[in-house]
mmCIF file of N, CA and C in Angstrom:
data_model
loop_
_atom_site.group_PDB
_atom_site.id
_atom_site.type_symbol
_atom_site.label_atom_id
_atom_site.label_comp_id
_atom_site.label_asym_id
_atom_site.label_seq_id
_atom_site.Cartn_x
_atom_site.Cartn_y
_atom_site.Cartn_z
ATOM 1 N N UNK A 1 149.888 111.355 45.848
ATOM 2 C CA UNK A 1 151.041 110.547 45.925
ATOM 3 C C UNK A 1 150.961 109.547 44.707
ATOM 4 N N UNK A 2 149.571 108.880 44.338
ATOM 5 C CA UNK A 2 149.673 107.962 43.119
ATOM 6 C C UNK A 2 150.008 108.498 42.003
ATOM 7 N N UNK A 3 149.501 109.732 41.730
ATOM 8 C CA UNK A 3 149.703 110.231 40.578
ATOM 9 C C UNK A 3 151.224 110.963 40.392
ATOM 10 N N UNK A 4 151.880 111.290 41.482
ATOM 11 C CA UNK A 4 153.312 111.560 41.252
ATOM 12 C C UNK A 4 154.139 110.396 41.059
ATOM 13 N N UNK A 5 153.808 109.106 41.818
ATOM 14 C CA UNK A 5 154.577 107.988 41.578
ATOM 15 C C UNK A 5 154.413 107.547 40.141
ATOM 16 N N UNK A 6 153.093 107.395 39.636
ATOM 17 C CA UNK A 6 152.975 106.884 37.933
ATOM 18 C C UNK A 6 153.712 107.732 36.972
ATOM 19 N N UNK A 7 153.523 109.130 37.467
ATOM 20 C CA UNK A 7 154.255 110.326 36.355
ATOM 21 C C UNK A 7 155.768 109.802 36.524
ATOM 22 N N UNK A 8 156.330 109.522 37.610
ATOM 23 C CA UNK A 8 157.679 109.499 37.903
ATOM 24 C C UNK A 8 158.110 108.352 37.100
ATOM 25 N N UNK A 9 157.327 106.901 37.215
ATOM 26 C CA UNK A 9 157.580 105.958 36.536
ATOM 27 C C UNK A 9 157.666 106.038 34.709
ATOM 28 N N UNK A 10 156.492 106.806 34.617
ATOM 29 C CA UNK A 10 156.343 107.117 33.156
ATOM 30 C C UNK A 10 157.534 108.010 32.494
ATOM 31 N N UNK A 11 157.892 108.828 33.302
ATOM 32 C CA UNK A 11 158.871 110.113 32.781
ATOM 33 C C UNK A 11 160.140 109.319 32.588
ATOM 34 N N UNK A 12 160.347 108.273 33.485
ATOM 35 C CA UNK A 12 161.919 107.659 33.645
ATOM 36 C C UNK A 12 162.301 107.316 32.102
ATOM 37 N N UNK A 13 161.065 106.905 31.421
ATOM 38 C CA UNK A 13 161.327 106.326 30.043
ATOM 39 C C UNK A 13 160.608 107.190 28.798
ATOM 40 N N UNK A 14 159.886 108.024 29.319
ATOM 41 C CA UNK A 14 159.330 109.104 28.111
ATOM 42 C C UNK A 14 159.189 110.289 28.782
ATOM 43 N N UNK A 15 160.318 111.330 28.419
ATOM 44 C CA UNK A 15 160.462 112.395 29.168
ATOM 45 C C UNK A 15 159.477 113.695 28.590
ATOM 46 N N UNK A 16 158.667 113.397 27.744
ATOM 47 C CA UNK A 16 157.639 114.272 27.289
ATOM 48 C C UNK A 16 156.056 113.641 27.617
ATOM 49 N N UNK A 17 155.538 114.047 28.733
ATOM 50 C CA UNK A 17 154.386 113.588 29.187
ATOM 51 C C UNK A 17 153.227 114.604 29.241
ATOM 52 N N UNK A 18 152.191 114.210 28.586
ATOM 53 C CA UNK A 18 150.987 115.088 28.640
ATOM 54 C C UNK A 18 150.042 114.554 29.622
ATOM 55 N N UNK A 19 149.330 115.495 30.423
ATOM 56 C CA UNK A 19 148.449 115.206 31.370
ATOM 57 C C UNK A 19 147.183 115.679 31.202
ATOM 58 N N UNK A 20 146.101 114.974 31.198
ATOM 59 C CA UNK A 20 144.781 115.255 31.086
ATOM 60 C C UNK A 20 144.009 114.842 32.181
ATOM 61 N N UNK A 21 143.258 115.868 32.613
ATOM 62 C CA UNK A 21 142.383 115.526 33.978
ATOM 63 C C UNK A 21 141.025 116.040 33.724
ATOM 64 N N UNK A 22 140.140 115.207 34.035
ATOM 65 C CA UNK A 22 138.716 115.526 33.764
ATOM 66 C C UNK A 22 137.928 115.673 35.027
ATOM 67 N N UNK A 23 137.110 116.545 35.091
ATOM 68 C CA UNK A 23 136.300 116.903 36.380
ATOM 69 C C UNK A 23 137.126 116.720 37.763
ATOM 70 N N UNK A 24 136.988 115.848 38.578
ATOM 71 C CA UNK A 24 137.329 115.696 39.907
ATOM 72 C C UNK A 24 139.027 115.534 39.528
ATOM 73 N N UNK A 25 139.097 114.738 38.338
ATOM 74 C CA UNK A 25 140.728 114.403 38.026
ATOM 75 C C UNK A 25 141.365 115.590 37.682
ATOM 76 N N UNK A 26 140.797 116.555 37.524
ATOM 77 C CA UNK A 26 141.645 118.010 36.892
ATOM 78 C C UNK A 26 142.149 118.439 38.194
ATOM 79 N N UNK A 27 141.708 118.320 39.475
ATOM 80 C CA UNK A 27 142.375 118.518 40.802
ATOM 81 C C UNK A 27 143.658 117.897 40.756
ATOM 82 N N UNK A 28 143.697 116.632 40.556
ATOM 83 C CA UNK A 28 144.839 115.847 40.798
ATOM 84 C C UNK A 28 145.843 116.291 39.527
ATOM 85 N N UNK A 29 145.436 116.582 38.482
ATOM 86 C CA UNK A 29 146.380 116.929 37.422
ATOM 87 C C UNK A 29 146.803 118.160 37.606
ATOM 88 N N UNK A 30 146.178 119.264 38.263
ATOM 89 C CA UNK A 30 146.661 120.701 38.354
ATOM 90 C C UNK A 30 147.930 120.282 39.538
ATOM 91 N N UNK A 31 147.533 119.601 40.658
ATOM 92 C CA UNK A 31 148.674 119.207 41.653
ATOM 93 C C UNK A 31 149.702 118.569 41.057
ATOM 94 N N UNK A 32 149.662 117.574 40.098
ATOM 95 C CA UNK A 32 150.765 117.012 39.679
ATOM 96 C C UNK A 32 151.523 118.132 38.895
ATOM 97 N N UNK A 33 151.033 118.736 37.776
ATOM 98 C CA UNK A 33 151.441 119.702 37.056
ATOM 99 C C UNK A 33 152.380 120.800 37.807
ATOM 100 N N UNK A 34 151.861 121.100 39.032
ATOM 101 C CA UNK A 34 152.749 121.967 39.971
ATOM 102 C C UNK A 34 153.814 121.523 40.523
ATOM 103 N N UNK A 35 154.103 120.119 40.533
ATOM 104 C CA UNK A 35 155.343 119.529 41.029
ATOM 105 C C UNK A 35 156.144 118.597 40.060
ATOM 106 N N UNK A 36 155.612 118.567 38.738
ATOM 107 C CA UNK A 36 156.527 117.860 37.935
ATOM 108 C C UNK A 36 156.467 118.617 36.618
ATOM 109 N N UNK A 37 157.606 118.339 35.843
ATOM 110 C CA UNK A 37 157.656 118.931 34.447
ATOM 111 C C UNK A 37 156.638 118.289 33.499
ATOM 112 N N UNK A 38 155.538 118.414 33.248
ATOM 113 C CA UNK A 38 154.532 117.875 32.432
ATOM 114 C C UNK A 38 154.958 118.803 31.090
ATOM 115 N N UNK A 39 154.613 117.951 30.059
ATOM 116 C CA UNK A 39 154.824 118.841 28.640
ATOM 117 C C UNK A 39 153.528 119.572 28.405
ATOM 118 N N UNK A 40 152.689 118.940 28.536
ATOM 119 C CA UNK A 40 151.098 119.821 28.358
ATOM 120 C C UNK A 40 150.124 119.581 29.148
ATOM 121 N N UNK A 41 149.252 120.252 29.519
ATOM 122 C CA UNK A 41 148.335 120.015 30.829
ATOM 123 C C UNK A 41 147.020 120.352 29.964
ATOM 124 N N UNK A 42 146.073 119.560 30.002
ATOM 125 C CA UNK A 42 144.669 119.612 29.581
ATOM 126 C C UNK A 42 143.566 119.308 30.611
ATOM 127 N N UNK A 43 142.925 120.196 31.000
ATOM 128 C CA UNK A 43 141.784 120.272 32.141
ATOM 129 C C UNK A 43 140.368 120.497 31.396
ATOM 130 N N UNK A 44 139.463 119.342 31.620
ATOM 131 C CA UNK A 44 138.392 119.222 31.276
ATOM 132 C C UNK A 44 137.296 119.425 32.288
ATOM 133 N N UNK A 45 136.319 120.498 32.045
ATOM 134 C CA UNK A 45 135.517 120.773 33.087
ATOM 135 C C UNK A 45 136.108 121.039 34.542
ATOM 136 N N UNK A 46 137.084 121.713 34.488
ATOM 137 C CA UNK A 46 137.948 121.938 35.600
ATOM 138 C C UNK A 46 137.299 122.891 36.760
ATOM 139 N N UNK A 47 137.617 122.655 37.852
ATOM 140 C CA UNK A 47 137.101 123.761 38.788
ATOM 141 C C UNK A 47 138.196 124.452 39.573
ATOM 142 N N UNK A 48 137.987 125.463 40.636
ATOM 143 C CA UNK A 48 138.983 126.026 41.348
ATOM 144 C C UNK A 48 139.112 125.581 42.597
ATOM 145 N N UNK A 49 138.092 124.975 43.173
ATOM 146 C CA UNK A 49 138.076 124.278 44.699
ATOM 147 C C UNK A 49 136.959 123.273 44.755
ATOM 148 N N UNK A 50 137.310 122.073 45.150
ATOM 149 C CA UNK A 50 136.322 121.226 45.440
ATOM 150 C C UNK A 50 135.261 121.543 46.517
ATOM 151 N N UNK A 51 135.935 122.213 47.380
ATOM 152 C CA UNK A 51 134.958 122.934 48.671
ATOM 153 C C UNK A 51 133.986 123.779 48.165
ATOM 154 N N UNK A 52 134.438 124.748 47.037
ATOM 155 C CA UNK A 52 133.525 125.642 46.588
ATOM 156 C C UNK A 52 132.295 124.904 45.676
ATOM 157 N N UNK A 53 132.696 124.027 45.020
ATOM 158 C CA UNK A 53 131.678 123.215 44.235
ATOM 159 C C UNK A 53 130.893 122.431 45.143
ATOM 160 N N UNK A 54 131.201 121.845 46.165
ATOM 161 C CA UNK A 54 130.497 121.054 47.018
ATOM 162 C C UNK A 54 129.371 121.852 48.046
ATOM 163 N N UNK A 55 129.851 123.187 48.385
ATOM 164 C CA UNK A 55 129.152 123.893 49.240
ATOM 165 C C UNK A 55 128.045 124.693 48.344
ATOM 166 N N UNK A 56 128.373 124.600 46.940
ATOM 167 C CA UNK A 56 127.247 125.168 45.946
ATOM 168 C C UNK A 56 126.159 124.255 45.551
ATOM 169 N N UNK A 57 126.926 122.827 45.567
ATOM 170 C CA UNK A 57 125.837 121.716 45.315
ATOM 171 C C UNK A 57 124.859 121.178 46.447
ATOM 172 N N UNK A 58 125.519 121.575 47.627
ATOM 173 C CA UNK A 58 124.890 120.951 49.039
ATOM 174 C C UNK A 58 124.969 122.139 49.935
ATOM 175 N N UNK A 59 124.166 123.242 49.697
ATOM 176 C CA UNK A 59 124.419 124.497 50.622
ATOM 177 C C UNK A 59 123.901 124.184 51.957
ATOM 178 N N UNK A 60 123.203 123.028 52.416
ATOM 179 C CA UNK A 60 122.763 122.984 53.726
ATOM 180 C C UNK A 60 123.797 122.058 54.345
ATOM 181 N N UNK A 61 124.670 121.432 53.839
ATOM 182 C CA UNK A 61 125.842 120.445 54.527
ATOM 183 C C UNK A 61 126.982 121.470 54.986
ATOM 184 N N UNK A 62 127.603 121.091 55.977
ATOM 185 C CA UNK A 62 128.779 121.916 56.593
ATOM 186 C C UNK A 62 130.011 121.382 55.608
ATOM 187 N N UNK A 63 130.152 121.327 54.430
ATOM 188 C CA UNK A 63 131.241 120.759 53.707
ATOM 189 C C UNK A 63 132.557 121.241 54.074
ATOM 190 N N UNK A 64 132.760 122.420 54.708
ATOM 191 C CA UNK A 64 133.801 123.008 55.192
ATOM 192 C C UNK A 64 134.446 122.251 56.027
ATOM 193 N N UNK A 65 133.642 121.403 57.169
ATOM 194 C CA UNK A 65 134.216 120.789 58.215
ATOM 195 C C UNK A 65 134.212 119.247 57.730
ATOM 196 N N UNK A 66 133.445 118.970 56.726
ATOM 197 C CA UNK A 66 133.385 117.594 56.274
ATOM 198 C C UNK A 66 134.249 117.142 55.310
ATOM 199 N N UNK A 67 134.953 117.988 54.564
ATOM 200 C CA UNK A 67 135.615 117.727 53.510
ATOM 201 C C UNK A 67 137.217 117.486 53.835
ATOM 202 N N UNK A 68 137.559 116.055 53.494
ATOM 203 C CA UNK A 68 139.001 115.954 53.711
ATOM 204 C C UNK A 68 140.055 116.515 52.752
ATOM 205 N N UNK A 69 139.422 116.086 51.368
ATOM 206 C CA UNK A 69 140.555 116.533 50.386
ATOM 207 C C UNK A 69 139.746 117.767 49.486
ATOM 208 N N UNK A 70 140.420 119.003 49.608
ATOM 209 C CA UNK A 70 139.766 120.188 49.143
ATOM 210 C C UNK A 70 139.998 120.257 47.864
ATOM 211 N N UNK A 71 141.005 119.736 47.137
ATOM 212 C CA UNK A 71 141.617 120.035 45.774
ATOM 213 C C UNK A 71 141.572 121.497 45.425
ATOM 214 N N UNK A 72 142.334 121.951 46.068
ATOM 215 C CA UNK A 72 142.509 123.603 45.825
ATOM 216 C C UNK A 72 143.179 124.006 44.381
ATOM 217 N N UNK A 73 142.909 123.628 43.474
ATOM 218 C CA UNK A 73 143.335 123.779 42.083
ATOM 219 C C UNK A 73 144.047 125.282 41.812
ATOM 220 N N UNK A 74 143.117 126.290 42.329
ATOM 221 C CA UNK A 74 143.500 127.696 42.131
ATOM 222 C C UNK A 74 144.738 127.895 42.661
ATOM 223 N N UNK A 75 145.180 127.236 44.125
ATOM 224 C CA UNK A 75 146.156 127.414 44.763
ATOM 225 C C UNK A 75 147.462 126.742 43.976
ATOM 226 N N UNK A 76 147.319 126.023 43.392
ATOM 227 C CA UNK A 76 148.487 125.188 42.781
ATOM 228 C C UNK A 76 148.590 125.622 41.191
ATOM 229 N N UNK A 77 147.666 126.317 40.752
ATOM 230 C CA UNK A 77 147.773 126.551 39.228
ATOM 231 C C UNK A 77 148.964 127.953 39.185
ATOM 232 N N UNK A 78 148.945 128.739 40.215
ATOM 233 C CA UNK A 78 149.684 129.788 40.223
ATOM 234 C C UNK A 78 151.368 129.253 40.008
ATOM 235 N N UNK A 79 151.692 128.225 40.238
ATOM 236 C CA UNK A 79 152.912 127.523 40.321
ATOM 237 C C UNK A 79 153.275 126.750 38.772
ATOM 238 N N UNK A 80 152.359 126.614 38.194
ATOM 239 C CA UNK A 80 152.321 125.976 36.725
ATOM 240 C C UNK A 80 152.914 126.848 35.573
ATOM 241 N N UNK A 81 153.911 126.660 34.800
ATOM 242 C CA UNK A 81 154.506 127.096 33.871
ATOM 243 C C UNK A 81 154.227 126.306 32.342
ATOM 244 N N UNK A 82 153.405 125.234 32.649
ATOM 245 C CA UNK A 82 153.316 124.443 31.444
ATOM 246 C C UNK A 82 152.118 125.002 30.654
ATOM 247 N N UNK A 83 152.222 124.781 29.259
ATOM 248 C CA UNK A 83 151.106 125.387 28.446
ATOM 249 C C UNK A 83 149.767 124.585 28.869
ATOM 250 N N UNK A 84 148.733 125.311 29.236
ATOM 251 C CA UNK A 84 147.259 124.643 29.743
ATOM 252 C C UNK A 84 146.377 125.049 29.017
ATOM 253 N N UNK A 85 145.448 123.780 28.627
ATOM 254 C CA UNK A 85 144.248 124.213 28.122
ATOM 255 C C UNK A 85 142.889 123.795 28.780
ATOM 256 N N UNK A 86 142.092 124.982 29.228
ATOM 257 C CA UNK A 86 141.014 124.508 30.179
ATOM 258 C C UNK A 86 139.916 124.518 29.132
ATOM 259 N N UNK A 87 139.059 123.442 29.072
ATOM 260 C CA UNK A 87 137.852 122.926 28.298
ATOM 261 C C UNK A 87 136.715 123.210 29.296
ATOM 262 N N UNK A 88 135.723 124.053 28.982
ATOM 263 C CA UNK A 88 134.415 123.974 30.023
ATOM 264 C C UNK A 88 133.442 123.698 29.131
ATOM 265 N N UNK A 89 132.336 123.290 29.671
ATOM 266 C CA UNK A 89 131.013 122.832 28.969
ATOM 267 C C UNK A 89 130.109 124.138 28.912
ATOM 268 N N UNK A 90 129.730 124.397 27.758
ATOM 269 C CA UNK A 90 128.709 125.662 27.704
ATOM 270 C C UNK A 90 127.646 125.437 28.878
ATOM 271 N N UNK A 91 127.157 124.383 29.083
ATOM 272 C CA UNK A 91 125.965 124.400 29.693
ATOM 273 C C UNK A 91 126.172 123.210 30.932
ATOM 274 N N UNK A 92 127.241 123.265 31.678
ATOM 275 C CA UNK A 92 127.499 122.657 32.802
ATOM 276 C C UNK A 92 126.841 122.559 34.035
ATOM 277 N N UNK A 93 126.242 121.740 34.495
ATOM 278 C CA UNK A 93 125.163 121.748 35.628
ATOM 279 C C UNK A 93 126.153 121.384 36.921
ATOM 280 N N UNK A 94 127.276 120.994 36.832
ATOM 281 C CA UNK A 94 127.941 120.461 37.995
ATOM 282 C C UNK A 94 128.964 121.643 38.390
ATOM 283 N N UNK A 95 129.968 121.931 37.454
ATOM 284 C CA UNK A 95 130.988 123.033 37.627
ATOM 285 C C UNK A 95 130.598 124.176 36.961
ATOM 286 N N UNK A 96 130.361 125.039 37.949
ATOM 287 C CA UNK A 96 129.845 126.457 37.595
ATOM 288 C C UNK A 96 131.057 127.047 36.823
ATOM 289 N N UNK A 97 130.662 128.024 35.630
ATOM 290 C CA UNK A 97 131.477 128.699 34.936
ATOM 291 C C UNK A 97 132.289 129.460 35.741
ATOM 292 N N UNK A 98 131.548 130.235 36.742
ATOM 293 C CA UNK A 98 132.593 131.163 37.736
ATOM 294 C C UNK A 98 133.911 130.197 38.298
ATOM 295 N N UNK A 99 133.661 129.095 38.744
ATOM 296 C CA UNK A 99 134.851 128.342 39.207
ATOM 297 C C UNK A 99 135.809 128.204 38.502
ATOM 298 N N UNK A 100 135.415 127.610 36.996
ATOM 299 C CA UNK A 100 136.364 127.421 36.098
ATOM 300 C C UNK A 100 137.099 128.952 35.797
ATOM 301 N N UNK A 101 136.378 129.818 35.719
ATOM 302 C CA UNK A 101 137.038 131.101 35.295
ATOM 303 C C UNK A 101 137.931 131.553 36.352
ATOM 304 N N UNK A 102 137.714 131.358 37.895
ATOM 305 C CA UNK A 102 138.637 131.624 38.609
ATOM 306 C C UNK A 102 139.820 130.836 38.789
ATOM 307 N N UNK A 103 139.661 129.457 38.447
ATOM 308 C CA UNK A 103 140.809 128.889 38.303
ATOM 309 C C UNK A 103 141.864 129.282 37.120
ATOM 310 N N UNK A 104 141.104 129.541 36.002
ATOM 311 C CA UNK A 104 141.775 129.901 34.918
ATOM 312 C C UNK A 104 142.593 131.435 35.341
ATOM 313 N N UNK A 105 142.040 132.186 35.830
ATOM 314 C CA UNK A 105 142.720 133.515 36.444
ATOM 315 C C UNK A 105 143.743 133.116 37.421
ATOM 316 N N UNK A 106 143.795 131.882 37.998
ATOM 317 C CA UNK A 106 144.839 131.797 38.870
ATOM 318 C C UNK A 106 146.333 131.308 38.412
ATOM 319 N N UNK A 107 146.265 130.980 36.997
ATOM 320 C CA UNK A 107 147.402 130.682 36.046
ATOM 321 C C UNK A 107 148.242 131.933 35.825
ATOM 322 N N UNK A 108 149.355 131.795 35.905
ATOM 323 C CA UNK A 108 150.429 132.715 35.599
ATOM 324 C C UNK A 108 149.792 133.456 34.070
ATOM 325 N N UNK A 109 150.047 134.770 33.878
ATOM 326 C CA UNK A 109 149.641 135.362 32.453
ATOM 327 C C UNK A 109 150.305 134.577 31.463
ATOM 328 N N UNK A 110 149.465 134.093 30.273
ATOM 329 C CA UNK A 110 149.946 133.546 29.047
ATOM 330 C C UNK A 110 150.087 131.860 29.159
ATOM 331 N N UNK A 111 150.003 131.542 30.351
ATOM 332 C CA UNK A 111 150.135 130.203 30.351
ATOM 333 C C UNK A 111 148.936 129.394 30.220
ATOM 334 N N UNK A 112 147.622 129.738 30.440
ATOM 335 C CA UNK A 112 146.617 128.951 30.236
ATOM 336 C C UNK A 112 145.527 129.410 29.173
ATOM 337 N N UNK A 113 144.809 128.762 28.310
ATOM 338 C CA UNK A 113 143.785 129.213 27.499
ATOM 339 C C UNK A 113 142.597 128.446 27.819
ATOM 340 N N UNK A 114 141.478 129.474 27.953
ATOM 341 C CA UNK A 114 140.084 128.821 28.453
ATOM 342 C C UNK A 114 139.328 128.639 27.153
ATOM 343 N N UNK A 115 138.633 127.462 26.595
ATOM 344 C CA UNK A 115 137.894 127.252 25.666
ATOM 345 C C UNK A 115 136.445 126.741 26.355
ATOM 346 N N UNK A 116 135.423 127.226 25.501
ATOM 347 C CA UNK A 116 134.105 126.727 25.961
ATOM 348 C C UNK A 116 133.507 125.978 24.931
ATOM 349 N N UNK A 117 133.409 124.649 25.250
ATOM 350 C CA UNK A 117 132.452 123.736 24.221
ATOM 351 C C UNK A 117 131.279 123.774 23.944
ATOM 352 N N UNK A 118 130.622 124.382 22.972
ATOM 353 C CA UNK A 118 129.357 124.715 22.692
ATOM 354 C C UNK A 118 128.458 123.561 22.836
ATOM 355 N N UNK A 119 127.182 124.175 23.134
ATOM 356 C CA UNK A 119 126.065 122.928 23.355
ATOM 357 C C UNK A 119 126.504 121.756 24.059
ATOM 358 N N UNK A 120 127.400 121.867 25.185
ATOM 359 C CA UNK A 120 127.894 120.543 25.872
ATOM 360 C C UNK A 120 127.335 121.074 27.391
ATOM 361 N N UNK A 121 127.321 119.455 27.959
ATOM 362 C CA UNK A 121 126.987 119.583 29.455
ATOM 363 C C UNK A 121 128.359 118.891 30.224
ATOM 364 N N UNK A 122 128.250 118.779 31.437
ATOM 365 C CA UNK A 122 129.442 118.358 32.151
ATOM 366 C C UNK A 122 129.415 116.728 31.533
ATOM 367 N N UNK A 123 128.552 116.143 31.206
ATOM 368 C CA UNK A 123 128.873 114.668 30.915
ATOM 369 C C UNK A 123 128.898 114.453 29.411
ATOM 370 N N UNK A 124 128.498 115.442 28.749
ATOM 371 C CA UNK A 124 128.331 115.253 27.138
ATOM 372 C C UNK A 124 129.461 115.900 26.500
ATOM 373 N N UNK A 125 130.167 116.701 27.143
ATOM 374 C CA UNK A 125 131.312 117.586 26.683
ATOM 375 C C UNK A 125 132.156 116.747 25.433
ATOM 376 N N UNK A 126 132.573 115.559 25.667
ATOM 377 C CA UNK A 126 133.231 114.621 24.794
ATOM 378 C C UNK A 126 132.610 114.164 23.643
ATOM 379 N N UNK A 127 131.581 114.580 23.677
ATOM 380 C CA UNK A 127 130.544 114.265 22.419
ATOM 381 C C UNK A 127 130.767 115.384 21.163
ATOM 382 N N UNK A 128 131.312 116.232 21.643
ATOM 383 C CA UNK A 128 131.261 117.445 20.544
ATOM 384 C C UNK A 128 132.617 117.496 19.874
ATOM 385 N N UNK A 129 132.611 117.787 18.482
ATOM 386 C CA UNK A 129 133.681 118.027 17.773
ATOM 387 C C UNK A 129 135.127 118.563 18.214
ATOM 388 N N UNK A 130 134.491 119.883 18.763
ATOM 389 C CA UNK A 130 135.375 121.009 19.344
ATOM 390 C C UNK A 130 136.352 120.467 20.433
ATOM 391 N N UNK A 131 135.712 119.375 21.163
ATOM 392 C CA UNK A 131 136.514 118.673 22.447
ATOM 393 C C UNK A 131 137.652 118.044 21.790
ATOM 394 N N UNK A 132 137.783 117.060 20.650
ATOM 395 C CA UNK A 132 138.574 116.380 20.352
ATOM 396 C C UNK A 132 139.669 117.397 19.569
ATOM 397 N N UNK A 133 139.148 118.051 18.657
ATOM 398 C CA UNK A 133 139.855 119.102 17.771
ATOM 399 C C UNK A 133 140.916 119.898 18.671
ATOM 400 N N UNK A 134 140.088 120.342 19.929
ATOM 401 C CA UNK A 134 141.203 121.400 20.557
ATOM 402 C C UNK A 134 142.161 120.399 21.448
ATOM 403 N N UNK A 135 141.608 119.424 21.921
ATOM 404 C CA UNK A 135 142.662 118.493 22.567
ATOM 405 C C UNK A 135 143.773 118.402 21.566
ATOM 406 N N UNK A 136 143.325 117.750 20.431
ATOM 407 C CA UNK A 136 144.392 117.619 19.451
ATOM 408 C C UNK A 136 145.381 118.603 19.039
ATOM 409 N N UNK A 137 144.718 119.804 18.853
ATOM 410 C CA UNK A 137 145.715 121.083 18.529
ATOM 411 C C UNK A 137 146.859 120.973 19.729
ATOM 412 N N UNK A 138 146.500 120.973 20.867
ATOM 413 C CA UNK A 138 147.405 120.965 21.942
ATOM 414 C C UNK A 138 148.465 119.588 21.765
ATOM 415 N N UNK A 139 147.992 118.576 21.777
ATOM 416 C CA UNK A 139 148.813 117.256 21.783
ATOM 417 C C UNK A 139 149.385 116.993 20.450
ATOM 418 N N UNK A 140 149.101 117.941 19.585
ATOM 419 C CA UNK A 140 149.945 117.536 18.206
ATOM 420 C C UNK A 140 151.014 118.730 17.960
ATOM 421 N N UNK A 141 151.293 119.373 18.954
ATOM 422 C CA UNK A 141 152.411 120.528 18.570
ATOM 423 C C UNK A 141 153.599 120.203 18.429
#
């Protein structure tokens, strides 16, 4: 709700809004982009479902019953028509590549592009030159 309210406030005076979501924030960004007319969407180290990630990280915990907000990005991605860039880290130890791949495949054909930043981890992805260059390519169109 906060993301929607903020978007609406900014959009009232700036009709071209790009949205960037990183890690957990990618779940918020996908949901927002499925409900508002964003200009561009960039998702950094995104995931398909928080429940899926939590179950992989904590297999002994019944996350299905404990997790209140599931951030089911894959479900909302199917409704997005905005050009979207997904940036995955080549060596991400938090978000498995298979989760990012499932999210990518949930977008309508031709909407999303998936790029893997080489020699990067979940927390070091922004240190690589490709990260800023590929984001700039999207934002400077």
